[in-house]
Amino acid sequence: MNYVVSHPWFQTWVAALIAVLVTTLIHRAAQMVLMRATRSSITVQAVIQAVRTPAGIALPLMALQAVWQGAPDDLRYIDKVRHLNGLLLIAAITWVLVRVVQGFANGLIASHPVDVEDNANARRILTQTRVISRSAMTVLVVIGAAMMLLTFPGAKQLGASLLASAGLIGIVGGLAAKPVFSNFISGLQIALAQPIRIDDVLIVEGEWGRVEEITGSYVVLRIWDDRRLIIPLSYFIEKPFQNWTRSSAQLLGSVFFYVDFGMPIAPLRAEVERIVRAAPQWDQRFFNLQVTDTTERTMQVRVLCTAASSGQAFDLRCLVREELLAFMQREYPQYLPLHRLHTEERAGRVDGNNLDAATVRNDALAAGPSPAA
């Protein structure tokens, strides 16, 4: 017992034990008080919950660092203990800062749910928060690692020698890292300018899909048939694309038909009104039917109708196309497009009196865009 009490490290270890116990009690008490005091704030509570574990490690390390700094300099291994504790403290503080950013992002997203009908503002906040928080966490980790490296005496000399001879290597490395930095800057531009957001409906490279995820380097586009299109972030800054939900999820859908010139338009217009008004996908904004073009054989009829979202617009277009086609087949089959093929009754003679007219009816043309349109 006398040997333990008389050991040079005895007082230092006792002080370290007391410091750990006190900071642990302070951490638990502070956590309980803060959780009760911030019950009305989802964001602040998310931050407190996120930093609970790393803060429980960082606070004792801070207290221990103070104990080691106050210990006599002639203690054996004190310098190594100080250095090791300093490295752990930098790592713990970096962890705390990363979790603060992550908790704030999660709380902000939870405060603006996207599972509502009008979620344009929530999707904007979701996209900005995710992209910026991931970029910030990456920067914090890099800074923390750099600070840990700088605690080693040889690291400064190594850095100076690398800088002195890094001309060509720096150029090669810069060219190699160009896509990484390009995507990083593009991510910040997307977060601030908002050309795309989570759950936006896009047409990219001829594919129709929704933005499922935005990472620090690429965007995951969920195609309508459940395929995934992976696109670099820089694509959305450098190339054009279609965004169907940029300012609103509401869309105007179109359906095209080709009919004979004898088709009366008034009954078609009345049938379109009946179909659209009875459709649950219609958002009560607008619909009409117009003759928009003619060819030498047919006229083009266009139906416009609105819906609250791209999915409902697609379903509404399909419904209008099917029911209007059934109406024409039932009430006006004679006015569906016809192609007349004249065959000669006798070989080698082309005479109007000797021509046998054979009429071949084609299927009605219901030209509508593909699912990606």
mmCIF file of C-alpha atoms in Angstrom:
data_model
loop_
_atom_site.group_PDB
_atom_site.id
_atom_site.type_symbol
_atom_site.label_atom_id
_atom_site.label_comp_id
_atom_site.label_asym_id
_atom_site.label_seq_id
_atom_site.Cartn_x
_atom_site.Cartn_y
_atom_site.Cartn_z
ATOM 1 C CA MET A 1 0.000 0.000 0.000
ATOM 2 C CA ASN A 2 2.833 2.369 0.832
ATOM 3 C CA TYR A 3 4.372 1.570 -2.513
ATOM 4 C CA VAL A 4 1.172 2.583 -4.322
ATOM 5 C CA VAL A 5 0.784 5.801 -2.362
ATOM 6 C CA SER A 6 4.414 6.741 -2.844
ATOM 7 C CA HIS A 7 4.363 6.022 -6.592
ATOM 8 C CA PRO A 8 5.097 9.144 -8.703
ATOM 9 C CA TRP A 9 1.922 8.602 -10.744
ATOM 10 C CA PHE A 10 -0.390 8.095 -7.728
ATOM 11 C CA GLN A 11 -1.629 11.665 -7.360
ATOM 12 C CA THR A 12 -1.976 12.057 -11.116
ATOM 13 C CA TRP A 13 -4.042 8.897 -11.443
ATOM 14 C CA VAL A 14 -6.287 9.916 -8.539
ATOM 15 C CA ALA A 15 -6.847 13.321 -10.161
ATOM 16 C CA ALA A 16 -7.573 11.599 -13.474
ATOM 17 C CA LEU A 17 -10.124 9.264 -11.874
ATOM 18 C CA ILE A 18 -11.881 12.153 -10.129
ATOM 19 C CA ALA A 19 -11.916 14.149 -13.387
ATOM 20 C CA VAL A 20 -13.508 11.271 -15.297
ATOM 21 C CA LEU A 21 -16.191 10.695 -12.648
ATOM 22 C CA VAL A 22 -17.069 14.396 -12.360
ATOM 23 C CA THR A 23 -17.282 14.966 -16.129
ATOM 24 C CA THR A 24 -19.393 11.810 -16.542
ATOM 25 C CA LEU A 25 -21.871 13.039 -13.936
ATOM 26 C CA ILE A 26 -21.926 16.503 -15.523
ATOM 27 C CA HIS A 27 -22.574 14.950 -18.939
ATOM 28 C CA ARG A 28 -25.526 12.873 -17.741
ATOM 29 C CA ALA A 29 -27.056 15.720 -15.767
ATOM 30 C CA ALA A 30 -26.657 18.159 -18.649
ATOM 31 C CA GLN A 31 -28.211 15.686 -21.047
ATOM 32 C CA MET A 32 -31.308 15.217 -18.863
ATOM 33 C CA VAL A 33 -31.734 18.965 -18.361
ATOM 34 C CA LEU A 34 -31.280 19.790 -22.034
ATOM 35 C CA MET A 35 -33.681 17.066 -23.181
ATOM 36 C CA ARG A 36 -36.398 18.417 -20.888
ATOM 37 C CA ALA A 37 -35.713 22.045 -21.759
ATOM 38 C CA THR A 38 -35.835 21.447 -25.529
ATOM 39 C CA ARG A 39 -38.883 19.190 -25.808
ATOM 40 C CA SER A 40 -40.605 21.729 -28.045
ATOM 41 C CA SER A 41 -37.734 21.828 -30.583
ATOM 42 C CA ILE A 42 -37.350 18.784 -32.792
ATOM 43 C CA THR A 43 -34.099 20.032 -34.293
ATOM 44 C CA VAL A 44 -32.351 20.790 -30.997
ATOM 45 C CA GLN A 45 -33.424 17.465 -29.512
ATOM 46 C CA ALA A 46 -32.094 15.660 -32.576
ATOM 47 C CA VAL A 47 -28.728 17.386 -32.082
ATOM 48 C CA ILE A 48 -28.621 16.480 -28.367
ATOM 49 C CA GLN A 49 -29.430 12.846 -29.073
ATOM 50 C CA ALA A 50 -26.862 12.691 -31.856
ATOM 51 C CA VAL A 51 -23.978 14.034 -29.713
ATOM 52 C CA ARG A 52 -24.842 12.021 -26.599
ATOM 53 C CA THR A 53 -22.257 9.275 -27.146
ATOM 54 C CA PRO A 54 -19.357 11.333 -28.584
ATOM 55 C CA ALA A 55 -19.851 14.062 -25.959
ATOM 56 C CA GLY A 56 -19.706 11.398 -23.259
ATOM 57 C CA ILE A 57 -16.231 10.536 -24.546
ATOM 58 C CA ALA A 58 -14.968 14.020 -25.374
ATOM 59 C CA LEU A 59 -15.719 15.578 -21.958
ATOM 60 C CA PRO A 60 -13.632 13.057 -19.939
ATOM 61 C CA LEU A 61 -10.824 13.348 -22.486
ATOM 62 C CA MET A 62 -10.823 17.132 -22.061
ATOM 63 C CA ALA A 63 -10.630 16.735 -18.296
ATOM 64 C CA LEU A 64 -7.865 14.161 -18.614
ATOM 65 C CA GLN A 65 -5.901 16.440 -20.913
ATOM 66 C CA ALA A 66 -6.060 19.141 -18.237
ATOM 67 C CA VAL A 67 -4.816 16.634 -15.637
ATOM 68 C CA TRP A 68 -1.916 15.518 -17.844
ATOM 69 C CA GLN A 69 -0.946 19.109 -18.564
ATOM 70 C CA GLY A 70 -0.909 19.852 -14.830
ATOM 71 C CA ALA A 71 1.226 16.809 -14.008
ATOM 72 C CA PRO A 72 4.970 17.213 -13.404
ATOM 73 C CA ASP A 73 7.027 17.197 -16.585
ATOM 74 C CA ASP A 74 9.510 14.725 -15.111
ATOM 75 C CA LEU A 75 6.943 11.933 -14.841
ATOM 76 C CA ARG A 76 7.890 8.939 -16.919
ATOM 77 C CA TYR A 77 5.978 8.644 -20.201
ATOM 78 C CA ILE A 78 3.982 11.835 -19.483
ATOM 79 C CA ASP A 79 4.800 13.261 -22.927
ATOM 80 C CA LYS A 80 3.502 10.157 -24.689
ATOM 81 C CA VAL A 81 0.377 10.124 -22.529
ATOM 82 C CA ARG A 82 -0.275 13.778 -23.360
ATOM 83 C CA HIS A 83 0.205 13.119 -27.072
ATOM 84 C CA LEU A 84 -2.042 10.056 -27.086
ATOM 85 C CA ASN A 85 -4.754 11.848 -25.112
ATOM 86 C CA GLY A 86 -4.468 14.805 -27.484
ATOM 87 C CA LEU A 87 -4.995 12.556 -30.502
ATOM 88 C CA LEU A 88 -8.026 10.929 -28.893
ATOM 89 C CA LEU A 89 -9.405 14.338 -27.927
ATOM 90 C CA ILE A 90 -9.099 15.663 -31.489
ATOM 91 C CA ALA A 91 -10.837 12.547 -32.798
ATOM 92 C CA ALA A 92 -13.604 12.864 -30.191
ATOM 93 C CA ILE A 93 -14.156 16.564 -30.907
ATOM 94 C CA THR A 94 -14.295 15.829 -34.643
ATOM 95 C CA TRP A 95 -16.840 13.106 -33.913
ATOM 96 C CA VAL A 96 -18.912 15.543 -31.848
ATOM 97 C CA LEU A 97 -18.894 18.156 -34.621
ATOM 98 C CA VAL A 98 -19.827 15.592 -37.252
ATOM 99 C CA ARG A 99 -22.712 14.347 -35.115
ATOM 100 C CA VAL A 100 -23.849 17.930 -34.489
ATOM 101 C CA VAL A 101 -24.123 18.478 -38.237
ATOM 102 C CA GLN A 102 -25.825 15.118 -38.707
ATOM 103 C CA GLY A 103 -28.265 15.697 -35.847
ATOM 104 C CA PHE A 104 -29.136 19.176 -37.063
ATOM 105 C CA ALA A 105 -29.770 17.810 -40.565
ATOM 106 C CA ASN A 106 -31.964 14.990 -39.264
ATOM 107 C CA GLY A 107 -33.929 17.357 -37.044
ATOM 108 C CA LEU A 108 -34.456 19.841 -39.856
ATOM 109 C CA ILE A 109 -35.656 17.082 -42.180
ATOM 110 C CA ALA A 110 -37.990 15.720 -39.490
ATOM 111 C CA SER A 111 -39.455 19.207 -39.033
ATOM 112 C CA HIS A 112 -40.422 19.325 -42.723
ATOM 113 C CA PRO A 113 -41.965 15.944 -43.680
ATOM 114 C CA VAL A 114 -42.195 15.162 -47.376
ATOM 115 C CA ASP A 115 -45.153 12.773 -47.078
ATOM 116 C CA VAL A 116 -47.669 15.577 -47.603
ATOM 117 C CA GLU A 117 -49.574 16.555 -50.742
ATOM 118 C CA ASP A 118 -47.796 19.879 -51.320
ATOM 119 C CA ASN A 119 -44.208 18.972 -50.464
ATOM 120 C CA ALA A 120 -42.230 21.279 -52.752
ATOM 121 C CA ASN A 121 -40.772 23.304 -49.863
ATOM 122 C CA ALA A 122 -40.044 20.156 -47.836
ATOM 123 C CA ARG A 123 -38.227 18.568 -50.781
ATOM 124 C CA ARG A 124 -36.177 21.741 -51.244
ATOM 125 C CA ILE A 125 -35.120 21.687 -47.590
ATOM 126 C CA LEU A 126 -34.448 17.941 -47.732
ATOM 127 C CA THR A 127 -32.144 18.293 -50.738
ATOM 128 C CA GLN A 128 -30.241 21.285 -49.387
ATOM 129 C CA THR A 129 -29.852 19.762 -45.943
ATOM 130 C CA ARG A 130 -28.571 16.412 -47.149
ATOM 131 C CA VAL A 131 -26.080 17.760 -49.658
ATOM 132 C CA ILE A 132 -24.707 20.537 -47.445
ATOM 133 C CA SER A 133 -24.542 18.346 -44.323
ATOM 134 C CA ARG A 134 -22.627 15.619 -46.130
ATOM 135 C CA SER A 135 -20.196 18.157 -47.558
ATOM 136 C CA ALA A 136 -19.724 19.746 -44.125
ATOM 137 C CA MET A 137 -19.121 16.370 -42.463
ATOM 138 C CA THR A 138 -16.520 15.498 -45.094
ATOM 139 C CA VAL A 139 -14.703 18.786 -44.506
ATOM 140 C CA LEU A 140 -14.767 18.276 -40.712
ATOM 141 C CA VAL A 141 -13.288 14.774 -41.004
ATOM 142 C CA VAL A 142 -10.509 16.053 -43.286
ATOM 143 C CA ILE A 143 -9.708 18.924 -40.896
ATOM 144 C CA GLY A 144 -9.692 16.569 -37.902
ATOM 145 C CA ALA A 145 -7.332 14.141 -39.646
ATOM 146 C CA ALA A 146 -5.044 17.023 -40.644
ATOM 147 C CA MET A 147 -4.923 18.324 -37.067
ATOM 148 C CA MET A 148 -4.054 14.862 -35.762
ATOM 149 C CA LEU A 149 -1.283 14.568 -38.339
ATOM 150 C CA LEU A 150 0.144 17.953 -37.372
ATOM 151 C CA THR A 151 0.646 16.791 -33.765
ATOM 152 C CA PHE A 152 3.526 14.598 -34.941
ATOM 153 C CA PRO A 153 6.802 16.561 -35.088
ATOM 154 C CA GLY A 154 7.957 14.845 -38.262
ATOM 155 C CA ALA A 155 4.745 15.648 -40.110
ATOM 156 C CA LYS A 156 5.665 19.323 -40.558
ATOM 157 C CA GLN A 157 9.047 18.453 -42.082
ATOM 158 C CA LEU A 158 7.415 15.838 -44.274
ATOM 159 C CA GLY A 159 4.843 18.359 -45.435
ATOM 160 C CA ALA A 160 7.514 20.953 -46.235
ATOM 161 C CA SER A 161 9.551 18.449 -48.261
ATOM 162 C CA LEU A 162 6.457 17.311 -50.127
ATOM 163 C CA LEU A 163 5.532 20.891 -50.971
ATOM 164 C CA ALA A 164 9.049 21.584 -52.211
ATOM 165 C CA SER A 165 8.970 18.672 -54.662
ATOM 166 C CA ALA A 166 5.286 18.513 -55.484
ATOM 167 C CA GLY A 167 5.216 20.492 -58.718
ATOM 168 C CA LEU A 168 4.662 17.705 -61.235
ATOM 169 C CA ILE A 169 2.942 15.423 -58.724
ATOM 170 C CA GLY A 170 0.522 18.219 -57.845
ATOM 171 C CA ILE A 171 -0.403 18.725 -61.490
ATOM 172 C CA VAL A 172 -0.977 15.011 -62.038
ATOM 173 C CA GLY A 173 -2.929 14.714 -58.793
ATOM 174 C CA GLY A 174 -5.023 17.756 -59.670
ATOM 175 C CA LEU A 175 -5.945 16.279 -63.042
ATOM 176 C CA ALA A 176 -6.756 12.936 -61.439
ATOM 177 C CA ALA A 177 -8.891 14.576 -58.745
ATOM 178 C CA LYS A 178 -10.738 16.854 -61.158
ATOM 179 C CA PRO A 179 -13.909 14.680 -61.236
ATOM 180 C CA VAL A 180 -13.954 14.548 -57.441
ATOM 181 C CA PHE A 181 -13.708 18.311 -57.010
ATOM 182 C CA SER A 182 -16.102 18.880 -59.907
ATOM 183 C CA ASN A 183 -18.755 16.740 -58.237
ATOM 184 C CA PHE A 184 -18.083 18.379 -54.873
ATOM 185 C CA ILE A 185 -18.589 21.885 -56.284
ATOM 186 C CA SER A 186 -21.585 20.667 -58.290
ATOM 187 C CA GLY A 187 -23.108 19.296 -55.099
ATOM 188 C CA LEU A 188 -22.852 22.689 -53.433
ATOM 189 C CA GLN A 189 -24.356 24.365 -56.502
ATOM 190 C CA ILE A 190 -27.239 21.886 -56.532
ATOM 191 C CA ALA A 191 -27.840 22.462 -52.818
ATOM 192 C CA LEU A 192 -27.945 26.244 -53.237
ATOM 193 C CA ALA A 193 -29.487 26.715 -56.706
ATOM 194 C CA GLN A 194 -31.859 23.711 -56.464
ATOM 195 C CA PRO A 195 -32.054 22.605 -60.118
ATOM 196 C CA ILE A 196 -33.130 19.213 -58.755
ATOM 197 C CA ARG A 197 -34.554 18.027 -55.442
ATOM 198 C CA ILE A 198 -35.363 14.745 -53.778
ATOM 199 C CA ASP A 199 -38.486 13.181 -55.382
ATOM 200 C CA ASP A 200 -38.357 15.477 -58.429
ATOM 201 C CA VAL A 201 -39.564 13.944 -61.691
ATOM 202 C CA LEU A 202 -36.843 14.206 -64.353
ATOM 203 C CA ILE A 203 -36.227 13.250 -67.952
ATOM 204 C CA VAL A 204 -32.513 12.429 -68.238
ATOM 205 C CA GLU A 205 -30.923 10.754 -71.268
ATOM 206 C CA GLY A 206 -34.414 9.901 -72.510
ATOM 207 C CA GLU A 207 -35.358 8.169 -69.244
ATOM 208 C CA TRP A 208 -38.303 9.167 -67.027
ATOM 209 C CA GLY A 209 -37.807 8.788 -63.294
ATOM 210 C CA ARG A 210 -37.813 10.277 -59.794
ATOM 211 C CA VAL A 211 -34.808 11.503 -57.842
ATOM 212 C CA GLU A 212 -34.399 8.826 -55.177
ATOM 213 C CA GLU A 213 -31.102 9.920 -53.608
ATOM 214 C CA ILE A 214 -28.524 12.700 -53.895
ATOM 215 C CA THR A 215 -25.079 11.787 -52.572
ATOM 216 C CA GLY A 216 -21.848 13.743 -52.502
ATOM 217 C CA SER A 217 -20.842 12.503 -55.958
ATOM 218 C CA TYR A 218 -23.880 11.160 -57.837
ATOM 219 C CA VAL A 219 -27.666 11.177 -58.138
ATOM 220 C CA VAL A 220 -29.803 8.026 -58.117
ATOM 221 C CA LEU A 221 -32.751 8.316 -60.510
ATOM 222 C CA ARG A 222 -35.455 5.680 -60.041
ATOM 223 C CA ILE A 223 -36.805 4.864 -63.502
ATOM 224 C CA TRP A 224 -40.549 4.186 -63.925
ATOM 225 C CA ASP A 225 -39.879 0.438 -64.371
ATOM 226 C CA ASP A 226 -37.829 0.275 -61.121
ATOM 227 C CA ARG A 227 -34.428 0.488 -62.782
ATOM 228 C CA ARG A 228 -31.875 2.913 -61.290
ATOM 229 C CA LEU A 229 -29.935 5.431 -63.356
ATOM 230 C CA ILE A 230 -26.738 6.637 -61.644
ATOM 231 C CA ILE A 231 -25.724 10.126 -62.813
ATOM 232 C CA PRO A 232 -22.703 12.219 -61.698
ATOM 233 C CA LEU A 233 -23.592 15.471 -59.964
ATOM 234 C CA SER A 234 -21.672 17.474 -62.548
ATOM 235 C CA TYR A 235 -24.127 16.271 -65.228
ATOM 236 C CA PHE A 236 -26.904 18.456 -63.809
ATOM 237 C CA ILE A 237 -24.685 21.557 -63.963
ATOM 238 C CA GLU A 238 -23.175 20.994 -67.400
ATOM 239 C CA LYS A 239 -25.990 19.416 -69.454
ATOM 240 C CA PRO A 240 -29.684 20.174 -70.044
ATOM 241 C CA PHE A 241 -32.421 17.955 -68.636
ATOM 242 C CA GLN A 242 -36.169 18.142 -67.985
ATOM 243 C CA ASN A 243 -37.564 18.736 -64.501
ATOM 244 C CA TRP A 244 -41.317 18.202 -64.398
ATOM 245 C CA THR A 245 -41.696 19.285 -60.771
ATOM 246 C CA ARG A 246 -39.329 22.265 -60.596
ATOM 247 C CA SER A 247 -41.866 24.762 -59.249
ATOM 248 C CA SER A 248 -44.944 22.572 -58.791
ATOM 249 C CA ALA A 249 -45.938 18.918 -59.006
ATOM 250 C CA GLN A 250 -48.990 19.814 -61.138
ATOM 251 C CA LEU A 251 -48.762 18.769 -64.781
ATOM 252 C CA LEU A 252 -50.676 19.219 -68.017
ATOM 253 C CA GLY A 253 -51.074 15.910 -69.848
ATOM 254 C CA SER A 254 -51.829 15.458 -73.537
ATOM 255 C CA VAL A 255 -53.475 12.666 -75.554
ATOM 256 C CA PHE A 256 -53.435 12.554 -79.383
ATOM 257 C CA PHE A 257 -55.821 10.786 -81.786
ATOM 258 C CA TYR A 258 -55.891 10.536 -85.577
ATOM 259 C CA VAL A 259 -59.399 10.306 -87.069
ATOM 260 C CA ASP A 260 -61.087 10.642 -90.414
ATOM 261 C CA PHE A 261 -62.241 14.057 -91.622
ATOM 262 C CA GLY A 262 -65.850 12.947 -91.254
ATOM 263 C CA MET A 263 -65.609 12.572 -87.449
ATOM 264 C CA PRO A 264 -67.905 15.109 -85.718
ATOM 265 C CA ILE A 265 -66.009 17.060 -83.055
ATOM 266 C CA ALA A 266 -68.899 18.063 -80.767
ATOM 267 C CA PRO A 267 -69.687 14.503 -79.561
ATOM 268 C CA LEU A 268 -65.986 13.899 -78.950
ATOM 269 C CA ARG A 269 -65.730 17.068 -76.901
ATOM 270 C CA ALA A 270 -68.779 16.106 -74.839
ATOM 271 C CA GLU A 271 -67.397 12.608 -74.224
ATOM 272 C CA VAL A 272 -64.031 14.026 -73.122
ATOM 273 C CA GLU A 273 -65.834 16.268 -70.636
ATOM 274 C CA ARG A 274 -67.722 13.283 -69.233
ATOM 275 C CA ILE A 275 -64.562 11.154 -68.954
ATOM 276 C CA VAL A 276 -62.394 13.826 -67.352
ATOM 277 C CA ARG A 277 -64.986 15.066 -64.858
ATOM 278 C CA ALA A 278 -65.578 11.493 -63.667
ATOM 279 C CA ALA A 279 -61.863 10.705 -63.369
ATOM 280 C CA PRO A 280 -60.470 10.805 -59.782
ATOM 281 C CA GLN A 281 -57.051 11.778 -61.149
ATOM 282 C CA TRP A 282 -58.282 15.131 -62.527
ATOM 283 C CA ASP A 283 -57.400 18.079 -60.275
ATOM 284 C CA GLN A 284 -60.318 20.302 -61.398
ATOM 285 C CA ARG A 285 -58.059 22.819 -63.152
ATOM 286 C CA PHE A 286 -58.370 22.474 -66.923
ATOM 287 C CA PHE A 287 -59.253 20.218 -69.873
ATOM 288 C CA ASN A 288 -60.137 20.696 -73.535
ATOM 289 C CA LEU A 289 -60.242 19.009 -76.949
ATOM 290 C CA GLN A 290 -58.951 20.646 -80.137
ATOM 291 C CA VAL A 291 -58.099 19.709 -83.715
ATOM 292 C CA THR A 292 -54.404 20.580 -83.791
ATOM 293 C CA ASP A 293 -53.242 19.278 -87.187
ATOM 294 C CA THR A 294 -54.283 17.665 -90.458
ATOM 295 C CA THR A 295 -52.619 15.376 -92.958
ATOM 296 C CA GLU A 296 -53.685 14.298 -96.425
ATOM 297 C CA ARG A 297 -55.675 11.409 -94.871
ATOM 298 C CA THR A 298 -56.547 12.258 -91.249
ATOM 299 C CA MET A 299 -56.920 15.053 -88.745
ATOM 300 C CA GLN A 300 -55.125 15.145 -85.421
ATOM 301 C CA VAL A 301 -57.245 15.593 -82.281
ATOM 302 C CA ARG A 302 -55.531 16.617 -79.052
ATOM 303 C CA VAL A 303 -56.952 16.290 -75.536
ATOM 304 C CA LEU A 304 -55.391 18.281 -72.701
ATOM 305 C CA CYS A 305 -56.103 17.549 -69.034
ATOM 306 C CA THR A 306 -54.424 18.452 -65.755
ATOM 307 C CA ALA A 307 -53.460 16.416 -62.686
ATOM 308 C CA ALA A 308 -51.843 17.091 -59.332
ATOM 309 C CA SER A 309 -48.742 14.964 -59.992
ATOM 310 C CA SER A 310 -46.884 13.258 -62.810
ATOM 311 C CA GLY A 311 -48.101 9.803 -61.784
ATOM 312 C CA GLN A 312 -51.725 10.907 -61.732
ATOM 313 C CA ALA A 313 -51.240 12.733 -65.050
ATOM 314 C CA PHE A 314 -49.980 9.539 -66.679
ATOM 315 C CA ASP A 315 -52.910 7.508 -65.320
ATOM 316 C CA LEU A 316 -55.386 10.186 -66.446
ATOM 317 C CA ARG A 317 -53.942 10.233 -69.964
ATOM 318 C CA CYS A 318 -54.219 6.455 -70.206
ATOM 319 C CA LEU A 319 -57.816 6.584 -68.959
ATOM 320 C CA VAL A 320 -58.826 9.275 -71.466
ATOM 321 C CA ARG A 321 -57.079 7.438 -74.301
ATOM 322 C CA GLU A 322 -58.782 4.118 -73.539
ATOM 323 C CA GLU A 323 -62.303 5.436 -72.945
ATOM 324 C CA LEU A 324 -62.322 7.856 -75.876
ATOM 325 C CA LEU A 325 -61.033 5.139 -78.194
ATOM 326 C CA ALA A 326 -63.787 2.797 -76.956
ATOM 327 C CA PHE A 327 -66.352 5.561 -77.556
ATOM 328 C CA MET A 328 -65.231 6.058 -81.168
ATOM 329 C CA GLN A 329 -65.150 2.333 -81.844
ATOM 330 C CA ARG A 330 -68.679 2.017 -80.459
ATOM 331 C CA GLU A 331 -70.361 5.145 -81.864
ATOM 332 C CA TYR A 332 -68.301 6.211 -84.900
ATOM 333 C CA PRO A 333 -66.305 3.225 -86.201
ATOM 334 C CA GLN A 334 -66.699 4.444 -89.793
ATOM 335 C CA TYR A 335 -64.576 7.518 -89.006
ATOM 336 C CA LEU A 336 -61.519 5.725 -87.710
ATOM 337 C CA PRO A 337 -58.549 6.081 -90.083
ATOM 338 C CA LEU A 338 -58.911 4.164 -93.388
ATOM 339 C CA HIS A 339 -56.338 3.267 -96.029
ATOM 340 C CA ARG A 340 -57.730 2.412 -99.492
ATOM 341 C CA LEU A 341 -55.699 -0.002 -101.634
ATOM 342 C CA HIS A 342 -56.679 -0.262 -105.328
ATOM 343 C CA THR A 343 -55.856 -3.564 -107.112
ATOM 344 C CA GLU A 344 -56.070 -4.064 -110.891
ATOM 345 C CA GLU A 345 -58.616 -6.521 -112.132
ATOM 346 C CA ARG A 346 -56.507 -7.284 -115.195
ATOM 347 C CA ALA A 347 -52.758 -7.358 -115.346
ATOM 348 C CA GLY A 348 -51.171 -4.627 -117.427
ATOM 349 C CA ARG A 349 -54.233 -2.365 -117.497
ATOM 350 C CA VAL A 350 -54.872 0.685 -115.371
ATOM 351 C CA ASP A 351 -58.441 1.729 -116.023
ATOM 352 C CA GLY A 352 -60.793 3.438 -113.597
ATOM 353 C CA ASN A 353 -63.662 1.244 -114.778
ATOM 354 C CA ASN A 354 -61.734 -1.973 -114.165
ATOM 355 C CA LEU A 355 -60.390 -1.234 -110.718
ATOM 356 C CA ASP A 356 -61.650 -3.249 -107.771
ATOM 357 C CA ALA A 357 -61.547 -1.102 -104.631
ATOM 358 C CA ALA A 358 -60.647 -3.136 -101.543
ATOM 359 C CA THR A 359 -60.804 -1.242 -98.314
ATOM 360 C CA VAL A 360 -58.620 -2.389 -95.476
ATOM 361 C CA ARG A 361 -59.339 -0.968 -92.065
ATOM 362 C CA ASN A 362 -56.353 -0.332 -89.773
ATOM 363 C CA ASP A 363 -56.486 -0.249 -86.024
ATOM 364 C CA ALA A 364 -57.267 3.171 -84.630
ATOM 365 C CA LEU A 365 -54.135 5.189 -84.006
ATOM 366 C CA ALA A 366 -54.037 6.411 -80.448
ATOM 367 C CA ALA A 367 -50.651 8.089 -80.589
ATOM 368 C CA GLY A 368 -49.632 8.865 -77.018
ATOM 369 C CA PRO A 369 -46.239 9.373 -75.470
ATOM 370 C CA SER A 370 -44.423 6.394 -73.994
ATOM 371 C CA PRO A 371 -44.362 5.968 -70.192
ATOM 372 C CA ALA A 372 -41.228 8.091 -70.157
ATOM 373 C CA ALA A 373 -42.966 11.069 -71.759
#
